Tab-separated table of N, CA and C in Angstrom:
chain	number	residue	atom	x	y	z
A	1	UNK	N	0.668	-1.438	-0.125
A	1	UNK	CA	0.070	-0.067	-0.431
A	1	UNK	C	1.162	1.231	0.055
A	2	UNK	N	1.877	1.430	0.892
A	2	UNK	CA	2.998	2.259	0.495
A	2	UNK	C	3.504	2.562	-0.661
A	3	UNK	N	3.776	1.462	-1.423
A	3	UNK	CA	4.359	1.840	-2.873
A	3	UNK	C	3.390	2.656	-3.448
A	4	UNK	N	2.162	1.815	-3.632
A	4	UNK	CA	1.165	2.540	-4.277
A	4	UNK	C	0.571	4.142	-3.790
A	5	UNK	N	0.688	4.629	-2.667
A	5	UNK	CA	0.609	5.964	-2.127
A	5	UNK	C	1.676	6.586	-2.990
A	6	UNK	N	3.123	5.950	-2.964
A	6	UNK	CA	3.867	6.681	-2.815
A	6	UNK	C	4.114	7.436	-4.625
A	7	UNK	N	3.970	5.911	-5.165
A	7	UNK	CA	3.280	6.513	-6.615
A	7	UNK	C	2.336	7.574	-6.897
A	8	UNK	N	1.299	7.442	-6.315
A	8	UNK	CA	0.152	8.336	-6.677
A	8	UNK	C	0.342	9.686	-6.370
A	9	UNK	N	1.437	9.435	-5.432
A	9	UNK	CA	1.637	11.375	-4.878
A	9	UNK	C	2.397	11.954	-5.948
A	10	UNK	N	3.608	11.087	-6.998
A	10	UNK	CA	4.229	11.458	-7.575
A	10	UNK	C	3.763	11.346	-9.316
A	11	UNK	N	2.817	10.563	-9.251
A	11	UNK	CA	1.938	11.012	-10.252
A	11	UNK	C	1.154	12.184	-10.412
A	12	UNK	N	0.425	12.293	-9.615
A	12	UNK	CA	-0.447	13.273	-9.395
A	12	UNK	C	0.077	14.561	-8.958
A	13	UNK	N	1.556	14.785	-8.705
A	13	UNK	CA	2.378	15.900	-8.612
A	13	UNK	C	2.656	16.431	-10.196
A	14	UNK	N	2.777	15.252	-10.738
A	14	UNK	CA	3.534	15.288	-12.845
A	14	UNK	C	1.991	15.975	-12.981
A	15	UNK	N	0.867	15.624	-12.955
A	15	UNK	CA	0.041	16.075	-13.347
A	15	UNK	C	-0.679	17.242	-13.187
A	16	UNK	N	-0.650	17.502	-11.907
A	16	UNK	CA	-0.349	19.232	-11.517
A	16	UNK	C	0.782	19.944	-11.937
A	17	UNK	N	1.552	19.508	-12.285
A	17	UNK	CA	2.769	20.784	-12.805
A	17	UNK	C	2.317	20.911	-14.312
A	18	UNK	N	1.573	19.996	-14.740
A	18	UNK	CA	1.276	19.637	-16.576
A	18	UNK	C	0.240	20.824	-16.502
A	19	UNK	N	-1.248	20.674	-15.700
A	19	UNK	CA	-2.085	21.980	-15.506
A	19	UNK	C	-1.552	23.212	-15.271
A	20	UNK	N	-0.533	23.673	-14.625
A	20	UNK	CA	-0.163	24.710	-14.275
A	20	UNK	C	0.521	24.869	-15.960
A	21	UNK	N	1.495	24.340	-16.338
A	21	UNK	CA	1.500	24.744	-17.837
A	21	UNK	C	0.859	24.860	-18.930
A	22	UNK	N	-0.468	24.124	-18.649
A	22	UNK	CA	-1.244	24.763	-19.193
A	22	UNK	C	-2.176	25.390	-19.662
A	23	UNK	N	-2.112	26.256	-18.113
A	23	UNK	CA	-3.000	27.428	-17.815
A	23	UNK	C	-1.668	28.565	-18.370
A	24	UNK	N	-0.907	28.358	-18.300
A	24	UNK	CA	0.195	29.333	-18.252
A	24	UNK	C	0.244	29.555	-19.894
A	25	UNK	N	0.229	27.955	-20.743
A	25	UNK	CA	0.074	28.715	-21.906
A	25	UNK	C	-1.259	29.104	-22.510
A	26	UNK	N	-2.730	28.676	-21.832
A	26	UNK	CA	-3.807	29.473	-22.322
A	26	UNK	C	-2.998	30.937	-21.751
A	27	UNK	N	-3.060	31.059	-21.000
A	27	UNK	CA	-2.601	33.138	-20.666
A	27	UNK	C	-2.244	33.411	-21.843
A	28	UNK	N	-0.858	32.824	-22.226
A	28	UNK	CA	0.076	33.543	-23.567
A	28	UNK	C	-1.133	33.193	-24.524
A	29	UNK	N	-2.004	32.728	-24.854
A	29	UNK	CA	-2.102	32.584	-25.969
A	29	UNK	C	-3.493	34.126	-26.207
A	30	UNK	N	-3.434	35.323	-25.203
A	30	UNK	CA	-3.993	36.247	-25.123
A	30	UNK	C	-3.196	37.253	-25.911
A	31	UNK	N	-1.919	36.752	-26.168
A	31	UNK	CA	-1.172	37.484	-26.476
A	31	UNK	C	-0.497	37.489	-27.985
A	32	UNK	N	-1.393	36.670	-28.714
A	32	UNK	CA	-1.460	36.171	-30.187
A	32	UNK	C	-2.473	36.912	-30.941
A	33	UNK	N	-1.928	36.834	-32.427
A	33	UNK	CA	-3.072	37.385	-32.884
A	33	UNK	C	-4.731	36.373	-33.014
A	34	UNK	N	-5.165	37.074	-33.355
A	34	UNK	CA	-6.702	36.264	-33.558
A	34	UNK	C	-6.914	34.825	-34.124
A	35	UNK	N	-6.018	34.677	-35.133
A	35	UNK	CA	-5.799	33.134	-35.287
A	35	UNK	C	-4.872	32.495	-34.813
A	36	UNK	N	-4.116	32.817	-34.198
A	36	UNK	CA	-3.304	32.126	-33.274
A	36	UNK	C	-3.932	32.074	-32.101
A	37	UNK	N	-4.301	32.549	-31.408
A	37	UNK	CA	-4.982	32.756	-30.514
A	37	UNK	C	-6.103	31.574	-30.477
A	38	UNK	N	-6.963	31.590	-31.363
A	38	UNK	CA	-7.979	30.376	-31.298
A	38	UNK	C	-7.561	28.892	-31.927
A	39	UNK	N	-6.182	28.883	-32.562
A	39	UNK	CA	-5.851	27.398	-32.552
A	39	UNK	C	-5.273	26.997	-31.196
A	40	UNK	N	-4.381	28.277	-30.498
A	40	UNK	CA	-3.513	27.831	-28.988
A	40	UNK	C	-5.034	27.262	-28.329
A	41	UNK	N	-6.069	28.335	-28.016
A	41	UNK	CA	-7.188	27.605	-27.069
A	41	UNK	C	-7.711	26.603	-27.212
A	42	UNK	N	-7.814	26.121	-28.818
A	42	UNK	CA	-7.977	24.831	-29.171
A	42	UNK	C	-7.171	23.649	-28.348
A	43	UNK	N	-5.970	23.973	-28.615
A	43	UNK	CA	-4.992	22.800	-28.379
A	43	UNK	C	-5.224	23.048	-26.531
A	44	UNK	N	-5.561	23.667	-26.003
A	44	UNK	CA	-5.451	23.974	-24.621
A	44	UNK	C	-6.966	23.314	-23.783
A	45	UNK	N	-7.787	23.680	-24.846
A	45	UNK	CA	-8.929	22.524	-24.373
A	45	UNK	C	-8.956	21.312	-24.814
A	46	UNK	N	-7.794	20.716	-25.776
A	46	UNK	CA	-8.136	19.399	-26.204
A	46	UNK	C	-6.698	18.910	-24.622
A	47	UNK	N	-5.959	19.646	-24.124
A	47	UNK	CA	-4.968	19.468	-22.952
A	47	UNK	C	-5.915	19.664	-21.920
A	48	UNK	N	-6.588	20.217	-21.973
A	48	UNK	CA	-7.100	19.379	-20.601
A	48	UNK	C	-8.547	18.458	-20.534
A	49	UNK	N	-8.867	18.243	-21.602
A	49	UNK	CA	-9.490	16.512	-21.821
A	49	UNK	C	-9.139	15.398	-21.720
A	50	UNK	N	-7.475	15.824	-21.887
A	50	UNK	CA	-6.484	14.864	-21.768
A	50	UNK	C	-6.230	14.610	-20.624
A	51	UNK	N	-6.135	15.599	-19.651
A	51	UNK	CA	-5.865	15.573	-18.159
A	51	UNK	C	-6.801	14.815	-17.480
A	52	UNK	N	-8.295	15.438	-17.437
A	52	UNK	CA	-9.546	14.863	-17.620
A	52	UNK	C	-9.271	13.256	-17.504
A	53	UNK	N	-9.140	12.231	-18.500
A	53	UNK	CA	-8.380	11.265	-18.712
A	53	UNK	C	-7.429	10.890	-17.846
A	54	UNK	N	-6.280	11.583	-17.998
A	54	UNK	CA	-5.419	10.772	-16.987
A	54	UNK	C	-5.661	11.251	-15.595
A	55	UNK	N	-6.728	11.988	-15.421
A	55	UNK	CA	-6.980	12.050	-13.499
A	55	UNK	C	-7.997	10.612	-13.603
A	56	UNK	N	-8.950	10.393	-14.661
A	56	UNK	CA	-9.557	8.704	-14.310
A	56	UNK	C	-8.597	7.956	-14.252
A	57	UNK	N	-8.054	8.114	-14.647
A	57	UNK	CA	-6.700	6.649	-15.097
A	57	UNK	C	-6.042	6.532	-13.680
A	58	UNK	N	-5.809	7.970	-12.806
A	58	UNK	CA	-4.918	7.965	-12.001
A	58	UNK	C	-5.994	7.203	-10.580
A	59	UNK	N	-7.329	7.601	-10.823
A	59	UNK	CA	-8.443	7.294	-10.251
A	59	UNK	C	-8.273	5.477	-9.874
A	60	UNK	N	-8.353	5.329	-11.156
A	60	UNK	CA	-8.557	3.766	-11.855
A	60	UNK	C	-7.349	3.019	-10.404
A	61	UNK	N	-6.504	3.847	-10.733
A	61	UNK	CA	-5.215	3.003	-9.755
A	61	UNK	C	-5.193	3.360	-8.371
A	62	UNK	N	-6.127	4.362	-7.907
A	62	UNK	CA	-6.134	4.493	-6.696
A	62	UNK	C	-7.365	3.420	-5.995
A	63	UNK	N	-8.533	3.398	-7.050
A	63	UNK	CA	-9.592	2.600	-6.860
A	63	UNK	C	-8.991	0.702	-6.784
A	64	UNK	N	-8.543	0.781	-7.655
A	64	UNK	CA	-8.002	-0.852	-7.737
A	64	UNK	C	-7.324	-1.987	-6.594
A	65	UNK	N	-7.588	-2.685	-6.944
A	65	UNK	CA	-7.257	-3.712	-5.547
A	65	UNK	C	-6.156	-4.132	-5.731
A	66	UNK	N	-5.444	-4.700	-5.115
A	66	UNK	CA	-3.916	-5.043	-4.867
A	66	UNK	C	-3.097	-5.498	-6.190
A	67	UNK	N	-4.019	-6.646	-6.674
A	67	UNK	CA	-3.416	-7.410	-7.938
A	67	UNK	C	-3.540	-6.790	-8.903
A	68	UNK	N	-4.270	-5.159	-9.074
A	68	UNK	CA	-4.236	-5.072	-10.239
A	68	UNK	C	-3.806	-3.742	-10.598
A	69	UNK	N	-3.351	-2.680	-9.110
A	69	UNK	CA	-3.199	-1.430	-9.515
A	69	UNK	C	-1.864	-1.342	-10.088
A	70	UNK	N	-1.020	-2.526	-10.234
A	70	UNK	CA	0.264	-2.352	-11.112
A	70	UNK	C	-0.135	-2.193	-12.420
A	71	UNK	N	-1.292	-3.244	-13.216
A	71	UNK	CA	-1.154	-2.911	-14.048
A	71	UNK	C	-1.844	-1.738	-14.621
A	72	UNK	N	-2.814	-1.504	-14.053
A	72	UNK	CA	-3.481	-0.288	-14.174
A	72	UNK	C	-2.645	1.042	-14.396
A	73	UNK	N	-1.622	0.839	-13.652
A	73	UNK	CA	-0.416	2.484	-13.744
A	73	UNK	C	0.354	2.649	-14.984
A	74	UNK	N	0.099	1.511	-15.415
A	74	UNK	CA	0.616	1.568	-16.935
A	74	UNK	C	0.221	2.810	-17.850
A	75	UNK	N	-1.512	2.175	-17.917
A	75	UNK	CA	-2.575	3.253	-18.551
A	75	UNK	C	-2.493	4.697	-17.960
A	76	UNK	N	-1.926	4.702	-16.665
A	76	UNK	CA	-2.157	6.760	-15.754
A	76	UNK	C	-0.533	6.937	-16.461
A	77	UNK	N	0.365	6.100	-16.508
A	77	UNK	CA	1.546	6.766	-16.903
A	77	UNK	C	1.026	7.260	-18.677
A	78	UNK	N	0.881	6.084	-19.302
A	78	UNK	CA	0.505	6.348	-20.745
A	78	UNK	C	-0.375	8.084	-20.652
A	79	UNK	N	-1.463	8.037	-20.196
A	79	UNK	CA	-2.429	8.888	-19.925
A	79	UNK	C	-1.544	10.463	-19.668
A	80	UNK	N	-0.764	10.339	-18.656
A	80	UNK	CA	-0.163	11.709	-18.203
A	80	UNK	C	1.076	11.930	-19.371
A	81	UNK	N	2.016	10.823	-20.026
A	81	UNK	CA	2.686	11.417	-21.070
A	81	UNK	C	1.818	11.770	-22.532
A	82	UNK	N	0.889	11.544	-22.307
A	82	UNK	CA	0.052	12.037	-23.478
A	82	UNK	C	-0.128	13.557	-23.273
A	83	UNK	N	-0.575	13.662	-22.172
A	83	UNK	CA	-0.567	15.006	-21.901
A	83	UNK	C	0.717	16.033	-22.115
A	84	UNK	N	1.673	15.406	-21.365
A	84	UNK	CA	3.003	16.153	-21.857
A	84	UNK	C	3.564	15.931	-23.421
A	85	UNK	N	2.882	15.308	-23.861
A	85	UNK	CA	3.294	15.733	-25.887
A	85	UNK	C	2.661	16.324	-26.002
A	86	UNK	N	1.332	16.160	-25.811
A	86	UNK	CA	0.383	17.437	-26.331
A	86	UNK	C	0.591	18.670	-26.343
A	87	UNK	N	1.251	18.763	-24.806
A	87	UNK	CA	1.866	20.583	-24.370
A	87	UNK	C	2.661	20.419	-24.860
A	88	UNK	N	3.655	19.985	-25.194
A	88	UNK	CA	5.145	20.058	-26.002
A	88	UNK	C	4.785	20.587	-27.176
A	89	UNK	N	3.771	19.866	-28.043
A	89	UNK	CA	3.465	20.334	-29.517
A	89	UNK	C	2.713	21.689	-29.535
A	90	UNK	N	1.786	21.653	-28.451
A	90	UNK	CA	1.212	23.261	-28.109
A	90	UNK	C	2.436	24.090	-28.065
A	91	UNK	N	3.276	24.023	-27.285
A	91	UNK	CA	4.478	25.021	-27.042
A	91	UNK	C	5.118	25.082	-28.152
A	92	UNK	N	5.555	23.886	-29.416
A	92	UNK	CA	6.405	24.403	-30.625
A	92	UNK	C	5.781	25.220	-31.581
A	93	UNK	N	4.014	25.140	-31.204
A	93	UNK	CA	3.277	25.629	-32.218
A	93	UNK	C	3.363	27.405	-31.953
A	94	UNK	N	3.141	27.567	-30.716
A	94	UNK	CA	3.215	28.663	-30.430
A	94	UNK	C	4.460	29.580	-30.389
A	95	UNK	N	5.852	28.619	-30.553
A	95	UNK	CA	6.939	29.614	-30.738
A	95	UNK	C	7.110	29.829	-32.398
A	96	UNK	N	6.301	28.831	-32.780
A	96	UNK	CA	6.610	28.954	-34.782
A	96	UNK	C	5.202	30.243	-34.689
A	97	UNK	N	4.586	30.905	-33.853
A	97	UNK	CA	3.901	31.922	-34.388
A	97	UNK	C	4.713	33.319	-34.098
A	98	UNK	N	5.793	32.863	-33.319
A	98	UNK	CA	6.849	34.283	-33.499
A	98	UNK	C	6.536	35.097	-32.250
A	99	UNK	N	5.561	34.844	-31.407
A	99	UNK	CA	5.147	35.227	-30.338
A	99	UNK	C	6.192	35.843	-28.580
A	100	UNK	N	6.881	35.122	-29.436
A	100	UNK	CA	7.898	35.328	-28.032
A	100	UNK	C	8.287	34.213	-27.321
A	101	UNK	N	8.301	34.537	-26.420
A	101	UNK	CA	9.082	32.792	-25.508
A	101	UNK	C	7.555	32.482	-25.073
A	102	UNK	N	7.883	31.126	-24.880
A	102	UNK	CA	6.372	30.108	-24.464
A	102	UNK	C	7.241	29.046	-23.168
A	103	UNK	N	8.594	29.665	-22.726
A	103	UNK	CA	9.334	28.875	-21.897
A	103	UNK	C	8.102	28.588	-20.652
A	104	UNK	N	8.368	27.650	-19.988
A	104	UNK	CA	7.503	27.730	-18.499
A	104	UNK	C	8.279	27.573	-17.337
């Protein structure tokens, strides 16, 4: 149980950090042209949906039995990694707009 709790703390911390980066990205969108703002806002919405999926997967791990939580954590990791990849792609697109720094 202690191992699962440590894992949950770690992955929840990662997801919170990604949430903060997504919020920052959303705020940066206000500095962009209308077209770029729409695109980044669309990506932010997609990222928020992905974080919801990741939270569901983390909840599955939390609620799983002793025998199954280890298998389910792979799904949680994959969901969080998907958020990270999507965020990285959105930041690359923001940088291509020439809007200045998107550094987090």
